[in-house]
PDB file of C-alpha atoms in Angstrom:
ATOM      1  CA  MET A 217     -66.903 -58.834  21.984  1.00 57.00           C
ATOM      2  CA  ILE A 218     -65.625 -57.486  18.749  1.00 70.00           C
ATOM      3  CA  TYR A 219     -62.430 -59.133  19.278  1.00 83.00           C
ATOM      4  CA  GLY A 220     -64.112 -62.500  19.704  1.00 89.00           C
ATOM      5  CA  LYS A 221     -65.815 -62.137  16.278  1.00 92.00           C
ATOM      6  CA  THR A 222     -62.739 -61.075  14.781  1.00 93.00           C
ATOM      7  CA  ILE A 223     -60.771 -63.956  16.164  1.00 95.00           C
ATOM      8  CA  LYS A 224     -63.427 -66.414  15.277  1.00 96.00           C
ATOM      9  CA  GLU A 225     -63.235 -65.250  11.535  1.00 96.00           C
ATOM     10  CA  ILE A 226     -59.543 -65.456  11.334  1.00 96.00           C
ATOM     11  CA  MET A 227     -59.864 -69.067  12.622  1.00 97.00           C
ATOM     12  CA  ILE A 228     -62.310 -69.769   9.882  1.00 97.00           C
ATOM     13  CA  LEU A 229     -60.023 -68.214   7.323  1.00 97.00           C
ATOM     14  CA  VAL A 230     -57.177 -69.965   8.529  1.00 97.00           C
ATOM     15  CA  GLY A 231     -59.041 -73.298   8.892  1.00 98.00           C
ATOM     16  CA  VAL A 232     -60.321 -73.116   5.399  1.00 98.00           C
ATOM     17  CA  SER A 233     -56.762 -72.375   4.005  1.00 98.00           C
ATOM     18  CA  VAL A 234     -55.012 -75.457   5.947  1.00 98.00           C
ATOM     19  CA  ALA A 235     -57.895 -77.691   4.789  1.00 98.00           C
ATOM     20  CA  LEU A 236     -57.584 -76.732   1.331  1.00 97.00           C
ATOM     21  CA  ALA A 237     -53.852 -76.823   1.343  1.00 97.00           C
ATOM     22  CA  LEU A 238     -53.559 -80.330   2.858  1.00 97.00           C
ATOM     23  CA  VAL A 239     -56.404 -81.653   0.345  1.00 97.00           C
ATOM     24  CA  VAL A 240     -54.915 -79.992  -2.726  1.00 96.00           C
ATOM     25  CA  ASN A 241     -51.264 -81.058  -1.607  1.00 95.00           C
ATOM     26  CA  HIS A 242     -52.515 -84.430  -1.126  1.00 94.00           C
ATOM     27  CA  LEU A 243     -54.221 -84.752  -4.620  1.00 94.00           C
ATOM     28  CA  SER A 244     -52.011 -82.838  -6.570  1.00 92.00           C
ATOM     29  CA  PRO A 245     -49.203 -85.102  -8.468  1.00 88.00           C
ATOM     30  CA  ARG A 246     -46.749 -82.078  -7.371  1.00 88.00           C
ATOM     31  CA  GLY A 247     -47.614 -82.555  -3.971  1.00 92.00           C
ATOM     32  CA  ILE A 248     -44.904 -82.960  -1.358  1.00 93.00           C
ATOM     33  CA  ALA A 249     -44.624 -85.057   1.843  1.00 92.00           C
ATOM     34  CA  LEU A 250     -45.702 -83.466   5.150  1.00 93.00           C
ATOM     35  CA  VAL A 251     -42.104 -83.743   6.388  1.00 92.00           C
ATOM     36  CA  GLY A 252     -39.139 -83.231   4.306  1.00 91.00           C
ATOM     37  CA  GLN A 253     -35.458 -84.206   4.393  1.00 88.00           C
ATOM     38  CA  TRP A 254     -33.630 -80.867   5.363  1.00 90.00           C
ATOM     39  CA  ASP A 255     -30.744 -82.155   7.174  1.00 87.00           C
ATOM     40  CA  THR A 256     -27.599 -82.019   5.034  1.00 83.00           C
ATOM     41  CA  ALA A 257     -25.774 -84.288   7.437  1.00 82.00           C
ATOM     42  CA  LYS A 258     -28.077 -87.137   6.399  1.00 82.00           C
ATOM     43  CA  GLY A 259     -27.551 -86.333   2.680  1.00 79.00           C
ATOM     44  CA  VAL A 260     -29.242 -83.987  -0.038  1.00 78.00           C
ATOM     45  CA  ILE A 261     -31.852 -81.899   1.179  1.00 84.00           C
ATOM     46  CA  ARG A 262     -35.394 -82.156  -0.495  1.00 85.00           C
ATOM     47  CA  PRO A 263     -39.001 -81.961   0.217  1.00 87.00           C
ATOM     48  CA  ASN A 264     -39.755 -85.531  -0.725  1.00 81.00           C
ATOM     49  CA  ALA A 265     -42.729 -86.912  -2.816  1.00 69.00           C
ATOM     50  CA  PRO A 266     -45.301 -88.233  -0.556  1.00 64.00           C
ATOM     51  CA  GLY A 267     -44.152 -91.748   0.429  1.00 54.00           C
ATOM     52  CA  GLU A 268     -40.787 -91.228  -0.913  1.00 56.00           C
ATOM     53  CA  ASP A 269     -37.914 -91.919   1.371  1.00 44.00           C
ATOM     54  CA  GLY A 270     -35.080 -91.661  -1.281  1.00 46.00           C
ATOM     55  CA  TYR A 271     -33.989 -92.211  -4.642  1.00 52.00           C
ATOM     56  CA  ARG A 272     -33.261 -95.657  -5.890  1.00 68.00           C
ATOM     57  CA  ILE A 273     -29.741 -94.523  -7.439  1.00 80.00           C
ATOM     58  CA  ALA A 274     -26.883 -95.182  -5.510  1.00 84.00           C
ATOM     59  CA  GLU A 275     -25.191 -92.230  -3.683  1.00 87.00           C
ATOM     60  CA  ILE A 276     -21.671 -91.854  -2.949  1.00 90.00           C
ATOM     61  CA  ASP A 277     -21.870 -89.552   0.343  1.00 86.00           C
ATOM     62  CA  ARG A 278     -18.112 -89.242   1.094  1.00 91.00           C
ATOM     63  CA  VAL A 279     -15.647 -87.101  -0.765  1.00 93.00           C
ATOM     64  CA  SER A 280     -12.784 -89.575  -0.137  1.00 93.00           C
ATOM     65  CA  ASP A 281     -14.897 -92.343  -1.752  1.00 93.00           C
ATOM     66  CA  ALA A 282     -15.403 -90.134  -4.854  1.00 94.00           C
ATOM     67  CA  ALA A 283     -11.804 -89.513  -4.957  1.00 94.00           C
ATOM     68  CA  LYS A 284     -11.011 -93.109  -4.894  1.00 93.00           C
ATOM     69  CA  ILE A 285     -13.288 -93.606  -7.858  1.00 93.00           C
ATOM     70  CA  PHE A 286     -11.701 -90.634  -9.623  1.00 93.00           C
ATOM     71  CA  TYR A 287      -8.205 -92.100  -9.430  1.00 91.00           C
ATOM     72  CA  ASP A 288      -8.920 -95.674  -9.771  1.00 81.00           C
ATOM     73  CA  ASP A 289     -11.545 -96.307 -12.370  1.00 74.00           C
ATOM     74  CA  ASP A 290     -12.468 -95.247 -15.851  1.00 87.00           C
ATOM     75  CA  THR A 291     -15.584 -93.574 -14.317  1.00 93.00           C
ATOM     76  CA  LEU A 292     -16.884 -90.570 -16.265  1.00 95.00           C
ATOM     77  CA  PHE A 293     -17.810 -87.662 -14.046  1.00 96.00           C
ATOM     78  CA  VAL A 294     -20.655 -85.644 -15.360  1.00 96.00           C
ATOM     79  CA  ASP A 295     -21.269 -81.994 -14.096  1.00 95.00           C
ATOM     80  CA  ALA A 296     -24.967 -81.162 -13.910  1.00 94.00           C
ATOM     81  CA  ARG A 297     -24.309 -77.430 -13.434  1.00 92.00           C
ATOM     82  CA  SER A 298     -24.602 -74.441 -15.526  1.00 90.00           C
ATOM     83  CA  THR A 299     -22.110 -74.044 -18.076  1.00 91.00           C
ATOM     84  CA  GLU A 300     -20.665 -70.923 -16.282  1.00 90.00           C
ATOM     85  CA  ASP A 301     -20.247 -72.859 -13.051  1.00 91.00           C
ATOM     86  CA  TYR A 302     -18.362 -75.739 -14.815  1.00 94.00           C
ATOM     87  CA  GLU A 303     -16.105 -73.266 -16.702  1.00 92.00           C
ATOM     88  CA  SER A 304     -15.256 -71.656 -13.502  1.00 90.00           C
ATOM     89  CA  GLY A 305     -14.069 -74.989 -11.944  1.00 93.00           C
ATOM     90  CA  HIS A 306     -15.085 -78.598 -12.207  1.00 95.00           C
ATOM     91  CA  ILE A 307     -13.563 -81.959 -11.453  1.00 95.00           C
ATOM     92  CA  PRO A 308     -10.846 -82.786 -13.734  1.00 94.00           C
ATOM     93  CA  GLY A 309     -11.954 -84.565 -16.877  1.00 92.00           C
ATOM     94  CA  ALA A 310     -15.637 -84.123 -16.115  1.00 95.00           C
ATOM     95  CA  ILE A 311     -18.077 -83.810 -18.787  1.00 94.00           C
ATOM     96  CA  SER A 312     -20.467 -80.697 -18.733  1.00 94.00           C
ATOM     97  CA  LEU A 313     -24.094 -81.689 -19.162  1.00 94.00           C
ATOM     98  CA  PRO A 314     -26.342 -79.002 -17.617  1.00 93.00           C
ATOM     99  CA  ILE A 315     -29.459 -80.276 -16.651  1.00 89.00           C
ATOM    100  CA  GLY A 316     -31.371 -77.519 -18.391  1.00 87.00           C
ATOM    101  CA  GLN A 317     -29.567 -78.828 -21.773  1.00 91.00           C
ATOM    102  CA  PHE A 318     -30.237 -82.242 -21.278  1.00 92.00           C
ATOM    103  CA  ASP A 319     -32.474 -83.006 -24.271  1.00 92.00           C
ATOM    104  CA  GLU A 320     -30.152 -80.909 -26.653  1.00 92.00           C
ATOM    105  CA  LYS A 321     -27.016 -82.641 -25.582  1.00 92.00           C
ATOM    106  CA  ILE A 322     -27.984 -86.107 -24.728  1.00 93.00           C
ATOM    107  CA  GLU A 323     -27.872 -87.413 -28.482  1.00 93.00           C
ATOM    108  CA  SER A 324     -24.262 -86.897 -28.777  1.00 93.00           C
ATOM    109  CA  PHE A 325     -23.724 -88.181 -25.112  1.00 94.00           C
ATOM    110  CA  ILE A 326     -25.376 -91.329 -26.014  1.00 94.00           C
ATOM    111  CA  ASN A 327     -23.279 -91.710 -29.483  1.00 94.00           C
ATOM    112  CA  GLN A 328     -20.186 -91.305 -27.298  1.00 94.00           C
ATOM    113  CA  TYR A 329     -20.446 -93.679 -24.605  1.00 94.00           C
ATOM    114  CA  PRO A 330     -21.725 -97.199 -24.227  1.00 94.00           C
ATOM    115  CA  PRO A 331     -24.829 -97.889 -21.869  1.00 94.00           C
ATOM    116  CA  ASP A 332     -22.486 -99.754 -19.465  1.00 93.00           C
ATOM    117  CA  GLN A 333     -19.909 -96.685 -18.952  1.00 94.00           C
ATOM    118  CA  PRO A 334     -19.786 -96.125 -15.172  1.00 94.00           C
ATOM    119  CA  ILE A 335     -20.938 -92.609 -14.588  1.00 95.00           C
ATOM    120  CA  VAL A 336     -21.124 -90.218 -11.602  1.00 96.00           C
ATOM    121  CA  THR A 337     -23.046 -87.187 -11.551  1.00 95.00           C
ATOM    122  CA  TYR A 338     -22.443 -84.135  -9.301  1.00 95.00           C
ATOM    123  CA  CYS A 339     -23.837 -80.539  -8.823  1.00 93.00           C
ATOM    124  CA  SER A 340     -23.353 -77.859  -6.070  1.00 89.00           C
ATOM    125  CA  GLY A 341     -23.575 -80.258  -3.096  1.00 85.00           C
ATOM    126  CA  ARG A 342     -26.010 -81.442  -0.693  1.00 84.00           C
ATOM    127  CA  THR A 343     -28.397 -78.325  -1.138  1.00 80.00           C
ATOM    128  CA  CYS A 344     -28.755 -79.270  -4.802  1.00 81.00           C
ATOM    129  CA  GLU A 345     -30.981 -81.826  -6.368  1.00 80.00           C
ATOM    130  CA  ASP A 346     -29.639 -81.383 -10.117  1.00 86.00           C
ATOM    131  CA  SER A 347     -27.100 -84.419  -9.714  1.00 90.00           C
ATOM    132  CA  HIS A 348     -30.117 -86.624  -8.861  1.00 86.00           C
ATOM    133  CA  HIS A 349     -32.327 -85.366 -11.623  1.00 86.00           C
ATOM    134  CA  LEU A 350     -29.418 -85.977 -14.317  1.00 92.00           C
ATOM    135  CA  ALA A 351     -28.740 -89.398 -12.776  1.00 91.00           C
ATOM    136  CA  ARG A 352     -32.441 -90.219 -13.096  1.00 87.00           C
ATOM    137  CA  LEU A 353     -32.533 -89.036 -16.715  1.00 91.00           C
ATOM    138  CA  LEU A 354     -29.328 -90.733 -17.696  1.00 93.00           C
ATOM    139  CA  SER A 355     -30.775 -94.168 -16.175  1.00 90.00           C
ATOM    140  CA  ASP A 356     -34.002 -93.416 -18.169  1.00 89.00           C
ATOM    141  CA  VAL A 357     -32.327 -93.425 -21.330  1.00 93.00           C
ATOM    142  CA  GLY A 358     -30.289 -96.551 -20.620  1.00 91.00           C
ATOM    143  CA  PHE A 359     -27.246 -95.918 -18.838  1.00 93.00           C
ATOM    144  CA  SER A 360     -27.099 -98.626 -16.255  1.00 91.00           C
ATOM    145  CA  GLU A 361     -23.882 -97.713 -13.989  1.00 92.00           C
ATOM    146  CA  VAL A 362     -24.994 -94.302 -12.609  1.00 93.00           C
ATOM    147  CA  ARG A 363     -24.112 -93.056  -9.232  1.00 93.00           C
ATOM    148  CA  ILE A 364     -24.349 -89.591  -7.738  1.00 92.00           C
ATOM    149  CA  PHE A 365     -21.480 -87.643  -5.666  1.00 94.00           C
ATOM    150  CA  ILE A 366     -23.809 -85.804  -3.125  1.00 90.00           C
ATOM    151  CA  ASP A 367     -21.180 -83.514  -1.959  1.00 92.00           C
ATOM    152  CA  GLY A 368     -20.499 -82.291  -5.339  1.00 93.00           C
ATOM    153  CA  PHE A 369     -18.128 -79.701  -6.621  1.00 94.00           C
ATOM    154  CA  PRO A 370     -18.016 -77.639  -3.354  1.00 92.00           C
ATOM    155  CA  GLY A 371     -17.162 -80.654  -1.323  1.00 93.00           C
ATOM    156  CA  TRP A 372     -14.455 -81.789  -3.745  1.00 95.00           C
ATOM    157  CA  GLU A 373     -12.913 -78.449  -3.828  1.00 93.00           C
ATOM    158  CA  ALA A 374     -13.064 -78.064  -0.095  1.00 93.00           C
ATOM    159  CA  GLU A 375     -10.980 -80.990   0.371  1.00 93.00           C
ATOM    160  CA  GLY A 376      -8.284 -79.853  -1.691  1.00 93.00           C
ATOM    161  CA  TYR A 377      -8.528 -82.270  -4.534  1.00 94.00           C
ATOM    162  CA  PRO A 378      -7.167 -81.020  -8.048  1.00 93.00           C
ATOM    163  CA  ILE A 379      -9.720 -78.750 -10.004  1.00 93.00           C
ATOM    164  CA  GLY A 380      -9.974 -78.457 -13.772  1.00 90.00           C
ATOM    165  CA  LYS A 381     -10.569 -75.141 -15.588  1.00 84.00           C
ATOM    166  CA  PHE A 382     -11.284 -73.814 -18.704  1.00 69.00           C
TER     167      PHE A 382
ATOM    168  CA  MET B  94     -57.791 -31.053   8.428  1.00 57.00           C
ATOM    169  CA  GLU B  95     -58.714 -34.010  10.748  1.00 62.00           C
ATOM    170  CA  ASN B  96     -61.797 -34.289   8.833  1.00 68.00           C
ATOM    171  CA  PHE B  97     -60.049 -34.570   5.572  1.00 67.00           C
ATOM    172  CA  LYS B  98     -57.844 -37.307   6.925  1.00 65.00           C
ATOM    173  CA  LEU B  99     -60.954 -39.206   8.307  1.00 66.00           C
ATOM    174  CA  SER B 100     -62.615 -38.629   4.697  1.00 70.00           C
ATOM    175  CA  ILE B 101     -59.762 -40.456   2.992  1.00 71.00           C
ATOM    176  CA  ILE B 102     -59.493 -43.144   5.460  1.00 74.00           C
ATOM    177  CA  ASN B 103     -63.164 -43.721   5.512  1.00 81.00           C
ATOM    178  CA  ASN B 104     -63.827 -43.352   1.819  1.00 88.00           C
ATOM    179  CA  SER B 105     -65.383 -46.706   0.608  1.00 89.00           C
ATOM    180  CA  TRP B 106     -63.817 -46.329  -2.942  1.00 92.00           C
ATOM    181  CA  ILE B 107     -60.278 -46.126  -1.372  1.00 92.00           C
ATOM    182  CA  GLU B 108     -60.830 -48.950   1.025  1.00 93.00           C
ATOM    183  CA  LEU B 109     -62.209 -51.001  -1.971  1.00 94.00           C
ATOM    184  CA  ALA B 110     -59.007 -50.056  -3.914  1.00 94.00           C
ATOM    185  CA  ALA B 111     -56.922 -51.225  -1.111  1.00 95.00           C
ATOM    186  CA  ARG B 112     -58.680 -54.550  -0.928  1.00 96.00           C
ATOM    187  CA  TRP B 113     -58.092 -55.097  -4.669  1.00 96.00           C
ATOM    188  CA  ILE B 114     -54.421 -53.970  -4.557  1.00 96.00           C
ATOM    189  CA  LEU B 115     -53.706 -56.272  -1.640  1.00 97.00           C
ATOM    190  CA  GLY B 116     -55.988 -59.208  -2.643  1.00 97.00           C
ATOM    191  CA  LEU B 117     -54.732 -59.266  -6.173  1.00 97.00           C
ATOM    192  CA  THR B 118     -51.221 -59.056  -4.975  1.00 96.00           C
ATOM    193  CA  PHE B 119     -51.551 -62.043  -2.531  1.00 97.00           C
ATOM    194  CA  ILE B 120     -53.526 -64.226  -5.017  1.00 97.00           C
ATOM    195  CA  TYR B 121     -50.608 -63.536  -7.685  1.00 95.00           C
ATOM    196  CA  ALA B 122     -47.932 -64.303  -4.884  1.00 94.00           C
ATOM    197  CA  SER B 123     -49.652 -67.485  -4.209  1.00 96.00           C
ATOM    198  CA  PHE B 124     -49.682 -68.970  -7.609  1.00 93.00           C
ATOM    199  CA  HIS B 125     -46.137 -70.066  -8.493  1.00 89.00           C
ATOM    200  CA  LYS B 126     -45.867 -71.444  -4.881  1.00 93.00           C
ATOM    201  CA  ILE B 127     -49.198 -73.486  -5.095  1.00 95.00           C
ATOM    202  CA  LEU B 128     -47.838 -74.746  -8.559  1.00 92.00           C
ATOM    203  CA  SER B 129     -44.296 -75.890  -7.432  1.00 87.00           C
ATOM    204  CA  PRO B 130     -44.451 -76.639  -3.902  1.00 91.00           C
ATOM    205  CA  THR B 131     -41.124 -78.437  -4.110  1.00 88.00           C
ATOM    206  CA  ASP B 132     -39.548 -75.061  -5.380  1.00 84.00           C
ATOM    207  CA  PHE B 133     -41.139 -73.036  -2.405  1.00 90.00           C
ATOM    208  CA  ALA B 134     -40.127 -75.572   0.339  1.00 91.00           C
ATOM    209  CA  LYS B 135     -36.399 -75.038  -0.976  1.00 86.00           C
ATOM    210  CA  ILE B 136     -36.940 -71.363  -0.682  1.00 86.00           C
ATOM    211  CA  VAL B 137     -38.359 -71.686   2.921  1.00 90.00           C
ATOM    212  CA  TYR B 138     -35.418 -73.991   3.659  1.00 88.00           C
ATOM    213  CA  GLY B 139     -33.374 -71.081   2.224  1.00 83.00           C
ATOM    214  CA  TYR B 140     -34.423 -68.553   4.971  1.00 86.00           C
ATOM    215  CA  ALA B 141     -32.442 -70.861   7.541  1.00 87.00           C
ATOM    216  CA  LEU B 142     -35.057 -69.965  10.203  1.00 92.00           C
ATOM    217  CA  PHE B 143     -37.393 -72.784  10.654  1.00 93.00           C
ATOM    218  CA  PRO B 144     -37.115 -76.286  12.244  1.00 94.00           C
ATOM    219  CA  HIS B 145     -36.690 -78.787   9.685  1.00 93.00           C
ATOM    220  CA  VAL B 146     -39.974 -80.772  10.372  1.00 94.00           C
ATOM    221  CA  LEU B 147     -41.949 -77.341   9.809  1.00 96.00           C
ATOM    222  CA  ILE B 148     -40.256 -76.571   6.359  1.00 95.00           C
ATOM    223  CA  ASN B 149     -42.779 -78.664   4.439  1.00 95.00           C
ATOM    224  CA  LEU B 150     -45.912 -77.559   6.334  1.00 97.00           C
ATOM    225  CA  ILE B 151     -45.005 -74.071   6.049  1.00 97.00           C
ATOM    226  CA  ALA B 152     -44.426 -74.578   2.023  1.00 96.00           C
ATOM    227  CA  ILE B 153     -48.026 -76.283   1.829  1.00 97.00           C
ATOM    228  CA  ILE B 154     -50.207 -73.992   4.003  1.00 97.00           C
ATOM    229  CA  ILE B 155     -48.632 -70.399   3.493  1.00 97.00           C
ATOM    230  CA  PRO B 156     -49.544 -70.164  -0.014  1.00 97.00           C
ATOM    231  CA  PHE B 157     -53.094 -71.143   0.564  1.00 98.00           C
ATOM    232  CA  LEU B 158     -53.314 -68.742   3.491  1.00 98.00           C
ATOM    233  CA  GLU B 159     -52.298 -66.126   1.077  1.00 97.00           C
ATOM    234  CA  LEU B 160     -54.905 -67.109  -1.668  1.00 98.00           C
ATOM    235  CA  VAL B 161     -57.850 -67.634   0.643  1.00 98.00           C
ATOM    236  CA  ALA B 162     -57.085 -64.277   2.362  1.00 98.00           C
ATOM    237  CA  GLY B 163     -56.752 -62.600  -0.788  1.00 97.00           C
ATOM    238  CA  LEU B 164     -59.882 -63.777  -2.526  1.00 97.00           C
ATOM    239  CA  ALA B 165     -61.950 -63.050   0.969  1.00 97.00           C
ATOM    240  CA  LEU B 166     -60.399 -59.315   0.736  1.00 96.00           C
ATOM    241  CA  ILE B 167     -61.617 -58.892  -2.912  1.00 96.00           C
ATOM    242  CA  LEU B 168     -65.008 -60.752  -2.447  1.00 95.00           C
ATOM    243  CA  GLY B 169     -65.540 -58.487   0.743  1.00 93.00           C
ATOM    244  CA  PHE B 170     -65.913 -61.862   2.907  1.00 93.00           C
ATOM    245  CA  TYR B 171     -64.724 -60.902   6.421  1.00 95.00           C
ATOM    246  CA  PRO B 172     -62.722 -58.110   4.842  1.00 95.00           C
ATOM    247  CA  ARG B 173     -61.153 -56.785   8.245  1.00 95.00           C
ATOM    248  CA  SER B 174     -60.126 -60.374   9.456  1.00 96.00           C
ATOM    249  CA  ALA B 175     -58.794 -61.097   6.230  1.00 97.00           C
ATOM    250  CA  ALA B 176     -56.746 -57.739   6.241  1.00 97.00           C
ATOM    251  CA  ILE B 177     -55.565 -58.807   9.734  1.00 97.00           C
ATOM    252  CA  THR B 178     -54.395 -62.174   8.582  1.00 97.00           C
ATOM    253  CA  ILE B 179     -52.527 -60.689   5.748  1.00 97.00           C
ATOM    254  CA  ASN B 180     -50.790 -58.066   8.020  1.00 97.00           C
ATOM    255  CA  ILE B 181     -49.789 -60.757  10.403  1.00 97.00           C
ATOM    256  CA  LEU B 182     -48.343 -62.565   7.440  1.00 96.00           C
ATOM    257  CA  LEU B 183     -46.614 -59.387   6.196  1.00 96.00           C
ATOM    258  CA  LEU B 184     -45.185 -58.770   9.607  1.00 96.00           C
ATOM    259  CA  ALA B 185     -43.825 -62.161   9.561  1.00 95.00           C
ATOM    260  CA  PHE B 186     -42.213 -61.975   5.778  1.00 92.00           C
ATOM    261  CA  MET B 187     -40.785 -58.334   6.845  1.00 93.00           C
ATOM    262  CA  ALA B 188     -39.174 -60.106  10.146  1.00 93.00           C
ATOM    263  CA  ALA B 189     -37.873 -63.182   8.201  1.00 91.00           C
ATOM    264  CA  LEU B 190     -36.569 -60.658   5.434  1.00 89.00           C
ATOM    265  CA  THR B 191     -34.915 -58.323   8.054  1.00 90.00           C
ATOM    266  CA  ILE B 192     -33.281 -60.985  10.139  1.00 89.00           C
ATOM    267  CA  ASN B 193     -31.609 -62.232   7.016  1.00 85.00           C
ATOM    268  CA  ILE B 194     -30.432 -58.910   6.053  1.00 84.00           C
ATOM    269  CA  ILE B 195     -29.092 -58.132   9.154  1.00 87.00           C
ATOM    270  CA  ARG B 196     -27.113 -61.338   9.616  1.00 84.00           C
ATOM    271  CA  GLY B 197     -25.930 -61.370   5.930  1.00 77.00           C
ATOM    272  CA  HIS B 198     -27.541 -64.498   4.806  1.00 72.00           C
ATOM    273  CA  GLU B 199     -27.888 -64.520   1.177  1.00 68.00           C
ATOM    274  CA  PHE B 200     -31.104 -66.023  -0.101  1.00 66.00           C
ATOM    275  CA  ASP B 201     -33.933 -65.773  -2.187  1.00 64.00           C
ATOM    276  CA  CYS B 202     -37.084 -64.266  -0.872  1.00 68.00           C
ATOM    277  CA  GLY B 203     -39.347 -66.453  -3.177  1.00 65.00           C
ATOM    278  CA  CYS B 204     -41.901 -63.731  -2.819  1.00 69.00           C
ATOM    279  CA  PHE B 205     -43.476 -64.052  -6.210  1.00 66.00           C
ATOM    280  CA  SER B 206     -41.793 -66.661  -8.237  1.00 54.00           C
ATOM    281  CA  ALA B 207     -40.456 -69.934  -6.641  1.00 48.00           C
ATOM    282  CA  ASP B 208     -38.153 -70.385  -9.502  1.00 43.00           C
ATOM    283  CA  GLN B 209     -35.057 -69.959  -7.682  1.00 42.00           C
ATOM    284  CA  ASN B 210     -33.534 -67.400  -9.836  1.00 43.00           C
ATOM    285  CA  GLY B 211     -31.428 -66.169  -7.064  1.00 42.00           C
ATOM    286  CA  ASN B 212     -32.621 -62.733  -7.513  1.00 44.00           C
ATOM    287  CA  SER B 213     -32.028 -61.593  -4.087  1.00 45.00           C
ATOM    288  CA  SER B 214     -30.619 -58.253  -5.087  1.00 50.00           C
ATOM    289  CA  SER B 215     -33.248 -56.137  -3.357  1.00 71.00           C
ATOM    290  CA  SER B 216     -34.188 -57.706  -0.001  1.00 77.00           C
ATOM    291  CA  LYS B 217     -34.352 -53.960   1.272  1.00 79.00           C
ATOM    292  CA  MET B 218     -36.833 -53.141  -1.673  1.00 84.00           C
ATOM    293  CA  THR B 219     -38.867 -56.048  -0.607  1.00 87.00           C
ATOM    294  CA  VAL B 220     -39.311 -55.141   2.709  1.00 89.00           C
ATOM    295  CA  LEU B 221     -40.167 -51.329   1.664  1.00 90.00           C
ATOM    296  CA  ARG B 222     -42.902 -52.925  -0.858  1.00 92.00           C
ATOM    297  CA  ASP B 223     -44.289 -54.975   2.206  1.00 94.00           C
ATOM    298  CA  ILE B 224     -44.426 -51.754   4.279  1.00 95.00           C
ATOM    299  CA  PHE B 225     -46.789 -50.308   1.592  1.00 95.00           C
ATOM    300  CA  TYR B 226     -48.944 -53.462   1.600  1.00 96.00           C
ATOM    301  CA  PHE B 227     -49.111 -53.243   5.142  1.00 97.00           C
ATOM    302  CA  LEU B 228     -50.224 -49.943   5.002  1.00 95.00           C
ATOM    303  CA  CYS B 229     -53.024 -50.913   2.856  1.00 95.00           C
ATOM    304  CA  GLY B 230     -54.013 -53.549   5.320  1.00 96.00           C
ATOM    305  CA  LEU B 231     -54.270 -51.133   8.014  1.00 95.00           C
ATOM    306  CA  LEU B 232     -56.263 -48.833   5.963  1.00 94.00           C
ATOM    307  CA  ILE B 233     -58.725 -51.657   5.531  1.00 94.00           C
ATOM    308  CA  ILE B 234     -58.712 -52.808   9.184  1.00 94.00           C
ATOM    309  CA  LEU B 235     -59.314 -49.228  10.393  1.00 92.00           C
ATOM    310  CA  PHE B 236     -62.197 -48.420   7.931  1.00 91.00           C
ATOM    311  CA  GLU B 237     -65.333 -47.836   9.968  1.00 87.00           C
ATOM    312  CA  GLY B 238     -67.739 -46.847   7.030  1.00 85.00           C
ATOM    313  CA  LYS B 239     -69.969 -49.183   5.042  1.00 88.00           C
ATOM    314  CA  ARG B 240     -67.967 -51.497   2.874  1.00 89.00           C
ATOM    315  CA  ARG B 241     -68.373 -51.954  -0.798  1.00 88.00           C
ATOM    316  CA  ASN B 242     -68.628 -55.491  -2.193  1.00 86.00           C
ATOM    317  CA  GLY B 243     -65.707 -56.558  -4.794  1.00 84.00           C
ATOM    318  CA  PHE B 244     -67.610 -54.766  -7.508  1.00 85.00           C
ATOM    319  CA  GLY B 245     -68.415 -51.643  -5.773  1.00 84.00           C
ATOM    320  CA  ARG B 246     -71.829 -51.970  -4.490  1.00 85.00           C
ATOM    321  CA  ILE B 247     -72.614 -50.757  -1.035  1.00 82.00           C
ATOM    322  CA  LYS B 248     -73.527 -53.802   1.088  1.00 67.00           C
ATOM    323  CA  HIS B 249     -76.862 -53.441   3.029  1.00 58.00           C
ATOM    324  CA  GLU B 250     -76.277 -55.286   6.169  1.00 52.00           C
TER     325      GLU B 250
END
């Protein structure tokens, strides 16, 4: 009898929590989709905004494609990771633009490169979204040729391509 | 001696203190997770324990379970059931932490803040802390006397 009462009360508490959670998540601008993208084989992991099935910015999802761009084009690689990570190893010739220092550094970046400069952003691979944020910020300030190398530095390193160090 | 133990376990002020400690802790813990579900979802993913379809739902619902149970404890609304809910959550947290400690999986527990500072130095301390909270919960569950409301008044039922 007492167990029945307790179970009923717990179900009420859980029911209220679930209802509140779903309503707040639905109404909040920070809410997330009910099912996210957590499969690294399919791309970068992220919880997704409701109704969002991806970013509009082009992704490079093979290391060999990134390498081709690296060797063939005048594309600028931009490293979204922290300065420390950048200094301990990065794609040769890449510029460091940590996502946290974007506001401080973007002005000199804009002065240095034309808006049609081809850019590839990267960070720490498929469990990291910073390269996507950086790509978005760069296209917001006017860069039109931005792509994202989603395997990032770990993918580059794992396939044995050259590494730049400071 | 037995009476003395009982008088501690059944002291309504100690029971109230345990409810406030546990309640405030859980409300505080829910705060960052509710404010940034994206970060918390990534932390849930980082535990590498859950099917991918459930990660977002876990990240959406757990913080509100913490908030609602915490509030219920403090307000004295279904206090025993709220404490049981919290202890079930604590058991789940401890199981998740322990599994990852044993298999040497590095991760951020995300217990209080969801800002992925990678502060995973003390998963073991976290388990010890959870044991303390679990004991607080047990004290509330086993309490047999008249409970006080959140502000210390004995309830007349």
